mmCIF file of C-alpha atoms in Angstrom:
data_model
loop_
_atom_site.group_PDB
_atom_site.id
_atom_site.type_symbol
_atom_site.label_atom_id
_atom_site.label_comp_id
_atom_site.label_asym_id
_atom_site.label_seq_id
_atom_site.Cartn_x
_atom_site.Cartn_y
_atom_site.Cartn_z
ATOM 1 C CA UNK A 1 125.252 177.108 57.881
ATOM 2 C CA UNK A 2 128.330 174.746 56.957
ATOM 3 C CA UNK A 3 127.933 172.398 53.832
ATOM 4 C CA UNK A 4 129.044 168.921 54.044
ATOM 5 C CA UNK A 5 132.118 168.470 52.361
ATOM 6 C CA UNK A 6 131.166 166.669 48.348
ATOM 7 C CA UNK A 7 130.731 163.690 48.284
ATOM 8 C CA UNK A 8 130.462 162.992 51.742
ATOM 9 C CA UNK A 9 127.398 160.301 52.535
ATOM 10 C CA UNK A 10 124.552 162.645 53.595
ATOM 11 C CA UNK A 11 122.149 159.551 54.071
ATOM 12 C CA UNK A 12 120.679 159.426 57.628
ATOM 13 C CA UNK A 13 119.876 156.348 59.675
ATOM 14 C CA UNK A 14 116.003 155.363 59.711
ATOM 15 C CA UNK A 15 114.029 155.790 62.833
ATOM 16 C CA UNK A 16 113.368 152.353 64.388
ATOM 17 C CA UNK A 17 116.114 150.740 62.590
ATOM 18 C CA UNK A 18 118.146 149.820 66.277
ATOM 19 C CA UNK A 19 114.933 148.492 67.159
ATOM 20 C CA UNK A 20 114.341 146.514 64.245
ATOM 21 C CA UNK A 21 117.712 144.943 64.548
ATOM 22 C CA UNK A 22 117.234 144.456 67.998
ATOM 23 C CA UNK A 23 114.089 142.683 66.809
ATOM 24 C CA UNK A 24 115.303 140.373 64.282
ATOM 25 C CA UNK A 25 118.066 139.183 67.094
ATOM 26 C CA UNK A 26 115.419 138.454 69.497
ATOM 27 C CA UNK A 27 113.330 136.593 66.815
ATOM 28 C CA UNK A 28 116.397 134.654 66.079
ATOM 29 C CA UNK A 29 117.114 133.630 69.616
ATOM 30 C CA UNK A 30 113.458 132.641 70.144
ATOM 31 C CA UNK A 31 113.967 130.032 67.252
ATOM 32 C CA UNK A 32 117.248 128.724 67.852
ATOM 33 C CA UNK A 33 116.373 128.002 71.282
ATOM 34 C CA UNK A 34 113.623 126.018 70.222
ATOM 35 C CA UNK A 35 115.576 124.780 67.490
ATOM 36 C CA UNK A 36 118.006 123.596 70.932
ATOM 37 C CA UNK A 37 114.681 122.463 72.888
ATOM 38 C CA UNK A 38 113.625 119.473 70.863
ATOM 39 C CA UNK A 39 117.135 118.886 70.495
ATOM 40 C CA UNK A 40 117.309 118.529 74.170
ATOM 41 C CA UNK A 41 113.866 116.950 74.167
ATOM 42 C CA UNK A 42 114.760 113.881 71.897
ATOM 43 C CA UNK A 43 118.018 113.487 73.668
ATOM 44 C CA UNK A 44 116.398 112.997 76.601
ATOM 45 C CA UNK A 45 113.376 110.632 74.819
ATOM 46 C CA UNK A 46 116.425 108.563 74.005
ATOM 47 C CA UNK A 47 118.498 108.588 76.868
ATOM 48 C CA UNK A 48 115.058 106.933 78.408
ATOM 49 C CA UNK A 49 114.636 104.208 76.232
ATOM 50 C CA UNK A 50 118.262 103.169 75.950
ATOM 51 C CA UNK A 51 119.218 103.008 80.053
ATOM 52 C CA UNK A 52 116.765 100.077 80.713
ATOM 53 C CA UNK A 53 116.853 98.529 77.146
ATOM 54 C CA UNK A 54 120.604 97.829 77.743
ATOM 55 C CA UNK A 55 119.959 96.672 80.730
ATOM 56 C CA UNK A 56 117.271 94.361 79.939
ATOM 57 C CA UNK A 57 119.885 92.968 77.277
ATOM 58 C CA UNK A 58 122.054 92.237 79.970
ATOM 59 C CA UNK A 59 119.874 89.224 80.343
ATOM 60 C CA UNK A 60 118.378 88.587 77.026
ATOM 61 C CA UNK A 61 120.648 88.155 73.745
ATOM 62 C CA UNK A 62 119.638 90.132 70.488
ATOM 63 C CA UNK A 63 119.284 87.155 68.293
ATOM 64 C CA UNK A 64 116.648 85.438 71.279
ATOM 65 C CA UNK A 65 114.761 89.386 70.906
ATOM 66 C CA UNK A 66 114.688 89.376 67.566
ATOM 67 C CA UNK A 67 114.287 86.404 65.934
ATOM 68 C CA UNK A 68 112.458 84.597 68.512
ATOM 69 C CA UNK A 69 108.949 83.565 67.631
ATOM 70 C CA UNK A 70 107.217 83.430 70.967
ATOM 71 C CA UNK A 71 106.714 86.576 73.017
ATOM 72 C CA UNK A 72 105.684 85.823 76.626
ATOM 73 C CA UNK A 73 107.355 87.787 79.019
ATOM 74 C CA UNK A 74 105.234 87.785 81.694
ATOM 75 C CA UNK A 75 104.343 84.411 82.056
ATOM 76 C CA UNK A 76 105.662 81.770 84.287
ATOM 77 C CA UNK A 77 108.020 80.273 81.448
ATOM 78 C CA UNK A 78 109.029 83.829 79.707
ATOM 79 C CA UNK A 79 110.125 84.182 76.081
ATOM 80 C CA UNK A 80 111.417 87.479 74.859
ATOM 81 C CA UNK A 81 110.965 86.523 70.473
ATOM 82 C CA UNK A 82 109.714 90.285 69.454
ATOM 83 C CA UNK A 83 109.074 88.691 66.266
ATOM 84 C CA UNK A 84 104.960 88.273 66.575
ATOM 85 C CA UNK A 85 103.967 91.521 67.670
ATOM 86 C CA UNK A 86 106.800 92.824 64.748
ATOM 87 C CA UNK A 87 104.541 90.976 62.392
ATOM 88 C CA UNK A 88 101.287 92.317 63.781
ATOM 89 C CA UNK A 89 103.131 95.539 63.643
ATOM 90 C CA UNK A 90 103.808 95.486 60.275
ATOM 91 C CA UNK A 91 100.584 94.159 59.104
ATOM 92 C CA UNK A 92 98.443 97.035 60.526
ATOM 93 C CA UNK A 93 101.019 99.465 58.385
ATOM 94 C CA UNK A 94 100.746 97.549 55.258
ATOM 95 C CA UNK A 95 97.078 97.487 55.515
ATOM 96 C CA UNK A 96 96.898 101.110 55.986
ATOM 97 C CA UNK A 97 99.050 102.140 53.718
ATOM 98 C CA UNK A 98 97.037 100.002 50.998
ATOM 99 C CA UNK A 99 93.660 102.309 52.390
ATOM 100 C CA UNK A 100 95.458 105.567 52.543
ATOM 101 C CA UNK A 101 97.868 105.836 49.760
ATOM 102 C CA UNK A 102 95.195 105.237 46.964
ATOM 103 C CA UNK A 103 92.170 107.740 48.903
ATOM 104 C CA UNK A 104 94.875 109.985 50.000
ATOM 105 C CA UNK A 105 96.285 110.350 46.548
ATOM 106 C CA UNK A 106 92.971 110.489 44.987
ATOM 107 C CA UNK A 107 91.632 113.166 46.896
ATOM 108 C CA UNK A 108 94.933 115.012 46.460
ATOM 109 C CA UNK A 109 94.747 115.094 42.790
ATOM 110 C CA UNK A 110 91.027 115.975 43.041
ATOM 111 C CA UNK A 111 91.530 118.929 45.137
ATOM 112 C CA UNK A 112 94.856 120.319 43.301
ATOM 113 C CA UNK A 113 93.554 119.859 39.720
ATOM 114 C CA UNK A 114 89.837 119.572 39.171
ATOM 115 C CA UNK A 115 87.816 121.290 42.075
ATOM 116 C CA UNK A 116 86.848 124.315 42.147
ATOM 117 C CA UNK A 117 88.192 127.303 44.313
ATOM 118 C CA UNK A 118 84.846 127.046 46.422
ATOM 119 C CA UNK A 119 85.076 123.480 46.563
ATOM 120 C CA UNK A 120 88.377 123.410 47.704
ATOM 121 C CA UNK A 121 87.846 125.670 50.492
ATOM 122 C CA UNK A 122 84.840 123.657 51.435
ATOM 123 C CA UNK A 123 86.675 120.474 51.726
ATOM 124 C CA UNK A 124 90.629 120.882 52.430
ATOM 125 C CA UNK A 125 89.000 122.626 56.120
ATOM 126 C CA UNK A 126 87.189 119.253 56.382
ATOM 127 C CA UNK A 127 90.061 116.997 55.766
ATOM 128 C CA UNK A 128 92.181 118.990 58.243
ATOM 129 C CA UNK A 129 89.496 119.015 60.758
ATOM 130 C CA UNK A 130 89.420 114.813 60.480
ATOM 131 C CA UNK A 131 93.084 114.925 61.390
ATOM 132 C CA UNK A 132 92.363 115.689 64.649
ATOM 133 C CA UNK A 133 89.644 113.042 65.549
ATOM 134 C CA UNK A 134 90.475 111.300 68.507
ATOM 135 C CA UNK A 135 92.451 107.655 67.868
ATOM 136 C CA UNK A 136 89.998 106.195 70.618
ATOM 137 C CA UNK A 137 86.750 107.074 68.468
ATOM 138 C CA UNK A 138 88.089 105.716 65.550
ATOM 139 C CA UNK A 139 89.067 102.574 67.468
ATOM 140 C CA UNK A 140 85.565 102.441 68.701
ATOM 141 C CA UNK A 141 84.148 103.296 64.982
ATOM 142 C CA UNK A 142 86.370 99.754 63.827
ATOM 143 C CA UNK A 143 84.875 97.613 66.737
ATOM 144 C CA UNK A 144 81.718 98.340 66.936
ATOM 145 C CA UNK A 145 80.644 98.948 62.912
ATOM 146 C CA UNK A 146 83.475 97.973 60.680
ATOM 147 C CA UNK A 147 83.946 94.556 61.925
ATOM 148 C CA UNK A 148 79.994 93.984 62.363
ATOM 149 C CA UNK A 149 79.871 95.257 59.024
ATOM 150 C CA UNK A 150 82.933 93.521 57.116
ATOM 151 C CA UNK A 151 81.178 89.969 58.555
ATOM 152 C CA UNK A 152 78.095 90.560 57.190
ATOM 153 C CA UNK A 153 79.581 91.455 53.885
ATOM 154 C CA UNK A 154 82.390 88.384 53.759
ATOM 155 C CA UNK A 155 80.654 86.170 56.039
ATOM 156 C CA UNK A 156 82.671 83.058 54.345
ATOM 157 C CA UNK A 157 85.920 84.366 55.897
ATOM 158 C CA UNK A 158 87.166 82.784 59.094
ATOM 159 C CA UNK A 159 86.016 85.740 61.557
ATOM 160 C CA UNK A 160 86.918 83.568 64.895
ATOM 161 C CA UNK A 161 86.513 86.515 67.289
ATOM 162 C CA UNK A 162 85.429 90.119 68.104
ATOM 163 C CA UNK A 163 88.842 91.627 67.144
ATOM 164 C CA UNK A 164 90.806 91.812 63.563
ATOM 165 C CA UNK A 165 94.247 92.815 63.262
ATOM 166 C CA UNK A 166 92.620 93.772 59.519
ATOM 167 C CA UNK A 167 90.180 95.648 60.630
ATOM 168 C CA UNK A 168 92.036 97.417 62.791
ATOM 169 C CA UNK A 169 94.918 98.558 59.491
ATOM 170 C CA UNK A 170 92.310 99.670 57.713
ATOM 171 C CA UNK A 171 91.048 101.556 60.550
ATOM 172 C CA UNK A 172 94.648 103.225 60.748
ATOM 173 C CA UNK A 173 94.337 103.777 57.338
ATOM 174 C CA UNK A 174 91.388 105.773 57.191
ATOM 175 C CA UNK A 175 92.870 108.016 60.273
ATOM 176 C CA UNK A 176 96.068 108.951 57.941
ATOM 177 C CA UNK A 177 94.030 109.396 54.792
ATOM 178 C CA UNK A 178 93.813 113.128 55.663
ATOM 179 C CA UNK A 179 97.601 113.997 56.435
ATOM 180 C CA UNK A 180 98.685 112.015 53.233
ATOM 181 C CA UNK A 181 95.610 113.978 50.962
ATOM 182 C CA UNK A 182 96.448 117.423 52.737
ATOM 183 C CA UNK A 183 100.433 117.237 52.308
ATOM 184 C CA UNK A 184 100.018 115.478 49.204
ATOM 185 C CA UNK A 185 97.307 118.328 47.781
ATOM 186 C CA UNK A 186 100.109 121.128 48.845
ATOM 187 C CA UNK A 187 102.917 119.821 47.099
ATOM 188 C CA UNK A 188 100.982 119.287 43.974
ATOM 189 C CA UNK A 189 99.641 123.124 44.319
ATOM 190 C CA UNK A 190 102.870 124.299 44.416
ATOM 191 C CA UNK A 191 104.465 123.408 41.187
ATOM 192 C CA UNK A 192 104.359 126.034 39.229
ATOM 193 C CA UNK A 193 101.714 127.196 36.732
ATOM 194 C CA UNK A 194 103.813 127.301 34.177
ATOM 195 C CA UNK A 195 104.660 123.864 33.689
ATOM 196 C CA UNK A 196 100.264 123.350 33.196
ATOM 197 C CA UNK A 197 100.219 125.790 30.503
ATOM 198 C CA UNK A 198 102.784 124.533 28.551
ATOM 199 C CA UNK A 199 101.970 120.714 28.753
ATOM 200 C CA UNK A 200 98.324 122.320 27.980
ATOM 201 C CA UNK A 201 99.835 124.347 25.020
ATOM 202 C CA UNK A 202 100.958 121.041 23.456
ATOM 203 C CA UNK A 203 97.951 119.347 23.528
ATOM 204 C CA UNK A 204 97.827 117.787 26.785
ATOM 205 C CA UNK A 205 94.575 116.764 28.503
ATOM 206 C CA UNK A 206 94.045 117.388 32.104
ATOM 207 C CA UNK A 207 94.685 113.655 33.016
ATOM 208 C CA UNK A 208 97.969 113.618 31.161
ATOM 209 C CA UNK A 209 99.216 116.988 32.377
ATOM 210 C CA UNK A 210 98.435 115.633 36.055
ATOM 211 C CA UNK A 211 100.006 112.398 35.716
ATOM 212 C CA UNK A 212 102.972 113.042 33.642
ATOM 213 C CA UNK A 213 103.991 117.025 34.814
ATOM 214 C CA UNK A 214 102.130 117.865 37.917
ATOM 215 C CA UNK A 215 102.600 114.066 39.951
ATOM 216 C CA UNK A 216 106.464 114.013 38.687
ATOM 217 C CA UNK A 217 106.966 117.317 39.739
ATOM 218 C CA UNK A 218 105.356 117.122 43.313
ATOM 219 C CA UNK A 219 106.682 113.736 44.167
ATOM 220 C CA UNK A 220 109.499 115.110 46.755
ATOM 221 C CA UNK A 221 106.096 116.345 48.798
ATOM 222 C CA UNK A 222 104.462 113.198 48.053
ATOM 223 C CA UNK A 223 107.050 110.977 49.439
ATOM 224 C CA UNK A 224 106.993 113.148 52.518
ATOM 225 C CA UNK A 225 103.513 112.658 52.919
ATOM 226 C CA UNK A 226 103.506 108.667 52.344
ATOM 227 C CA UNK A 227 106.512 108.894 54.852
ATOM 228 C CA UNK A 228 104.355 110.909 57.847
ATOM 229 C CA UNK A 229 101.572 109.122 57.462
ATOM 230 C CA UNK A 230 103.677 105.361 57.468
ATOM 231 C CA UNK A 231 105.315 107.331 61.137
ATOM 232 C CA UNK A 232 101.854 107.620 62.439
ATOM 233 C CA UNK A 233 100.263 104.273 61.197
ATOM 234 C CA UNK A 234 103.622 102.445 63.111
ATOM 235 C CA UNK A 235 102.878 104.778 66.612
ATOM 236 C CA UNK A 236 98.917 104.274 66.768
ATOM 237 C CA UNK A 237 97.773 102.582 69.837
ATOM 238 C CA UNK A 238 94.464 102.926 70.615
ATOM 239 C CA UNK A 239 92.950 102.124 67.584
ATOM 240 C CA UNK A 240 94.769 98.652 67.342
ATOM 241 C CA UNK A 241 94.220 97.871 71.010
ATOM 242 C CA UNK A 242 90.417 98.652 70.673
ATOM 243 C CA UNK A 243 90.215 96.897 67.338
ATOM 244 C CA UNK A 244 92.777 94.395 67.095
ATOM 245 C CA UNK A 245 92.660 93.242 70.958
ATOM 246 C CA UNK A 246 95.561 93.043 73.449
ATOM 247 C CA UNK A 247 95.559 89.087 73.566
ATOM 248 C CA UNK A 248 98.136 86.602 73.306
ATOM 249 C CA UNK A 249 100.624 87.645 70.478
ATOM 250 C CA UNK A 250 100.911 84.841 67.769
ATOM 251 C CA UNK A 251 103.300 85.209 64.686
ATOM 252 C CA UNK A 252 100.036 84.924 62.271
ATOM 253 C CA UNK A 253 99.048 86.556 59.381
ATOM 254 C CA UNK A 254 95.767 86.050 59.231
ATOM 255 C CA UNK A 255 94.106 89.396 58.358
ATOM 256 C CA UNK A 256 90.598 88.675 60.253
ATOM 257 C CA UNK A 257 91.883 87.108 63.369
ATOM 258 C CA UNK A 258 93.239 89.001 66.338
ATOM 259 C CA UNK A 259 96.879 89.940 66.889
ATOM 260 C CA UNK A 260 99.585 92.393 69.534
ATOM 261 C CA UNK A 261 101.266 95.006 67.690
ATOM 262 C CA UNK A 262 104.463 96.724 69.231
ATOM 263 C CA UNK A 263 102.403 99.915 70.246
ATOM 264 C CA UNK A 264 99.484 97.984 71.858
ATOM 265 C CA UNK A 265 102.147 95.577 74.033
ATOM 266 C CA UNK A 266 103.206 98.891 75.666
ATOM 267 C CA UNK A 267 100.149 100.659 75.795
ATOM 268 C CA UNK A 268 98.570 97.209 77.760
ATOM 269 C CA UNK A 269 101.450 96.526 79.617
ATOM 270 C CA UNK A 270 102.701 100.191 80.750
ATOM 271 C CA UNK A 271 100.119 100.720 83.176
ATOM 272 C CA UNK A 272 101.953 100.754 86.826
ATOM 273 C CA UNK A 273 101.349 97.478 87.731
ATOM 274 C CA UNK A 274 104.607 95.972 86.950
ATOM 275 C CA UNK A 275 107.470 96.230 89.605
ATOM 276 C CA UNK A 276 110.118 98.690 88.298
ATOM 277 C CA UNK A 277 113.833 97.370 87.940
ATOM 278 C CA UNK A 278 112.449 93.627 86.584
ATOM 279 C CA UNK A 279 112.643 91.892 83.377
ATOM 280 C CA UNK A 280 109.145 92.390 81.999
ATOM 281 C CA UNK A 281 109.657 96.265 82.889
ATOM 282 C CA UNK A 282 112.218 96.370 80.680
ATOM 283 C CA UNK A 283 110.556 94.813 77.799
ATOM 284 C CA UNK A 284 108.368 98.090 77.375
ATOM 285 C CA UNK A 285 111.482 100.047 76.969
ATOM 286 C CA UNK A 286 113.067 97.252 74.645
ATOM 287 C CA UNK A 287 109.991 96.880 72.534
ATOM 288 C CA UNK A 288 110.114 101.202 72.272
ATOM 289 C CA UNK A 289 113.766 100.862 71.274
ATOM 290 C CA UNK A 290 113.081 98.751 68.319
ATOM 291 C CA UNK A 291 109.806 100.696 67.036
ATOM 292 C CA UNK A 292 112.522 104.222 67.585
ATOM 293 C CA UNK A 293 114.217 102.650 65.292
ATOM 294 C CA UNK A 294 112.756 101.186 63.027
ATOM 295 C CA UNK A 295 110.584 104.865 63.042
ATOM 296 C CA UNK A 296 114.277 105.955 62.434
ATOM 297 C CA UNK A 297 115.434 103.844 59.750
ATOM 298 C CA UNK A 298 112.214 104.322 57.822
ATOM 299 C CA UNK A 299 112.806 107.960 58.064
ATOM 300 C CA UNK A 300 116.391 108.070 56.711
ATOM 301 C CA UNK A 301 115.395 106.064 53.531
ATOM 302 C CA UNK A 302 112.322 108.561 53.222
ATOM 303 C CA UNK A 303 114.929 111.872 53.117
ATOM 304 C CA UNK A 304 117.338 110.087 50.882
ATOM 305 C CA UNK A 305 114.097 109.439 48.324
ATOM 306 C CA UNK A 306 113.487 112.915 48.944
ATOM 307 C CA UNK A 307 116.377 114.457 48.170
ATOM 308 C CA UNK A 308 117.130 111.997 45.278
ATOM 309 C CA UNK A 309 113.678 112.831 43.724
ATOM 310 C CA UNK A 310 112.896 116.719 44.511
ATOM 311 C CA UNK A 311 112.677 119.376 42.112
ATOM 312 C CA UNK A 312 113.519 122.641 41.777
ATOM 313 C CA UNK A 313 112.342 125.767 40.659
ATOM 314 C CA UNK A 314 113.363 129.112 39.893
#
């Protein structure tokens, strides 16, 4: 039997390794077609919003949109000021993120640094399981036992009628408590160990070593968490058109009085009645074209934070 010549490579290939190529290119495919998919998709989400919003600005000037105080576009005298339901917008966001930021936090640091393994396990399920409640119970929970409720409680403050734009933020807030604790709680489990121990090994207590090395570290995650749930306090509907009511849009900031946020305009309005091709049709694309990007803007500032504030690890 002929020898290979010396030092000739004698190593053979390994059985399934064409496959396993083969494999790995298939795998690859799969995800850059997806990749291409929502690519495709938001193209498309904002090739929607844009045809009619120009041409509703055919007829309506930006500074009347957005400066205007008086939103009526249906009635017989039509203004187009986006400015109230902005407001009311805005409000329900604020409000939530004053509910979720300081429970979602909490719970975070509870779950990352002080409970236990079985505690944990008993609880983070729980949390994720109360992101998926449906927006129209918890609109229904804010009508029919958080208002009754917070007027029993405060019954000095002007509650004038069944719906609170409030109400209604704090709602919100309490539906995004869970994404901002459960992102929150993963960033802060990832930094590592060693960064504990040694604070510990100075003579750090668990308070410090949380606030001054674990928070610091995990803020990049933190930030991101804020950030999604801020995206899906701006895009509720349901729970501000149950709780906060689909009336007439005033520019008011009263917290206990009813008021039309961007989401609940389009979710009342949007429902077939209106004649396609006229003005008011239009609105519901204009008024999606602002919240896009304001949605946008919001999330530009939130990577820039992110980038400027993450940390990392080897």
């Amino acid at each position: 039997m002929a020898t290979p010549p010396a030092g000739a490579d004698q190593r053979r290939p390994l059985a399934g390794a064409g496959s396993s190529h083969l494999g790995e290119k298939s795998i690859k495919f799969l995800l850059a077609l997806c990749a291409a998919f929502s690519i495709i998709v938001t193209t498309g989400i904002v090739v929607a919003l844009v045809v009619p919003t120009v041409s509703f600005f055919g007829e309506i000037t930006f500074s009347e949109f957005l400066f205007g105080t008086v939103w009526q576009p249906a009635f017989a005298n039509p203004s187009f000021g986006v400015l109230p339901i902005v407001v009311g917008t805005l409000i329900v966001v604020v409000t939530a993120l004053l509910v979720a930021i300081p429970i979602g936090l909490a719970s975070a640091v509870y779950l990352s640094e002080y409970a236990s393994p079985r505690v944990r396990k008993t609880i983070k399920p729980v949390l994720e399981v109360l992101e998926g409640i449906p927006t129209v119970a918890i609109g229904l929970f804010a009508f029919f036992f958080m208002r009754p409720i917070a007027e029993s409680l405060f019954p000095f403050f002007p509650w004038e009628t069944p719906f609170s734009i409030g109400i209604a933020g704090m709602a919100v807030g309490l539906l995004i408590v869970p994404l901002v604790a459960s992102v929150s709680e993963d960033a802060m489990r990832s930094v590592p160990g060693g960064l504990r121990e040694g604070a510990y090994a100075l003579g750090s207590s668990k308070m410090r070593v949380t606030l001054r090395v674990v928070f610091p570290a995990a803020i990049s995650g933190i930030i991101a968490g804020i950030v999604l749930g801020t995206s899906r306090a701006i895009g509720e509907t349901m729970v501000v058109l149950i709780a906060a009511g689909a009336g007439n849009p005033n520019l008011t900031f009263d917290w206990f009085n009813s008021a039309q946020t961007m989401t609940a305009y389009i979710g009342g309005t949007a429902t077939g009645d209106i004649p396609q091709g006229t003005i008011v049709y239009d609105t519901i694309f204009a008024v999606g074209t602002l919240l896009f990007s304001m949605t946008l803007v919001m999330n530009i500032i939130a990577t820039r934070l992110v980038r400027r504030f993450r940390e990392v690890y080897e």
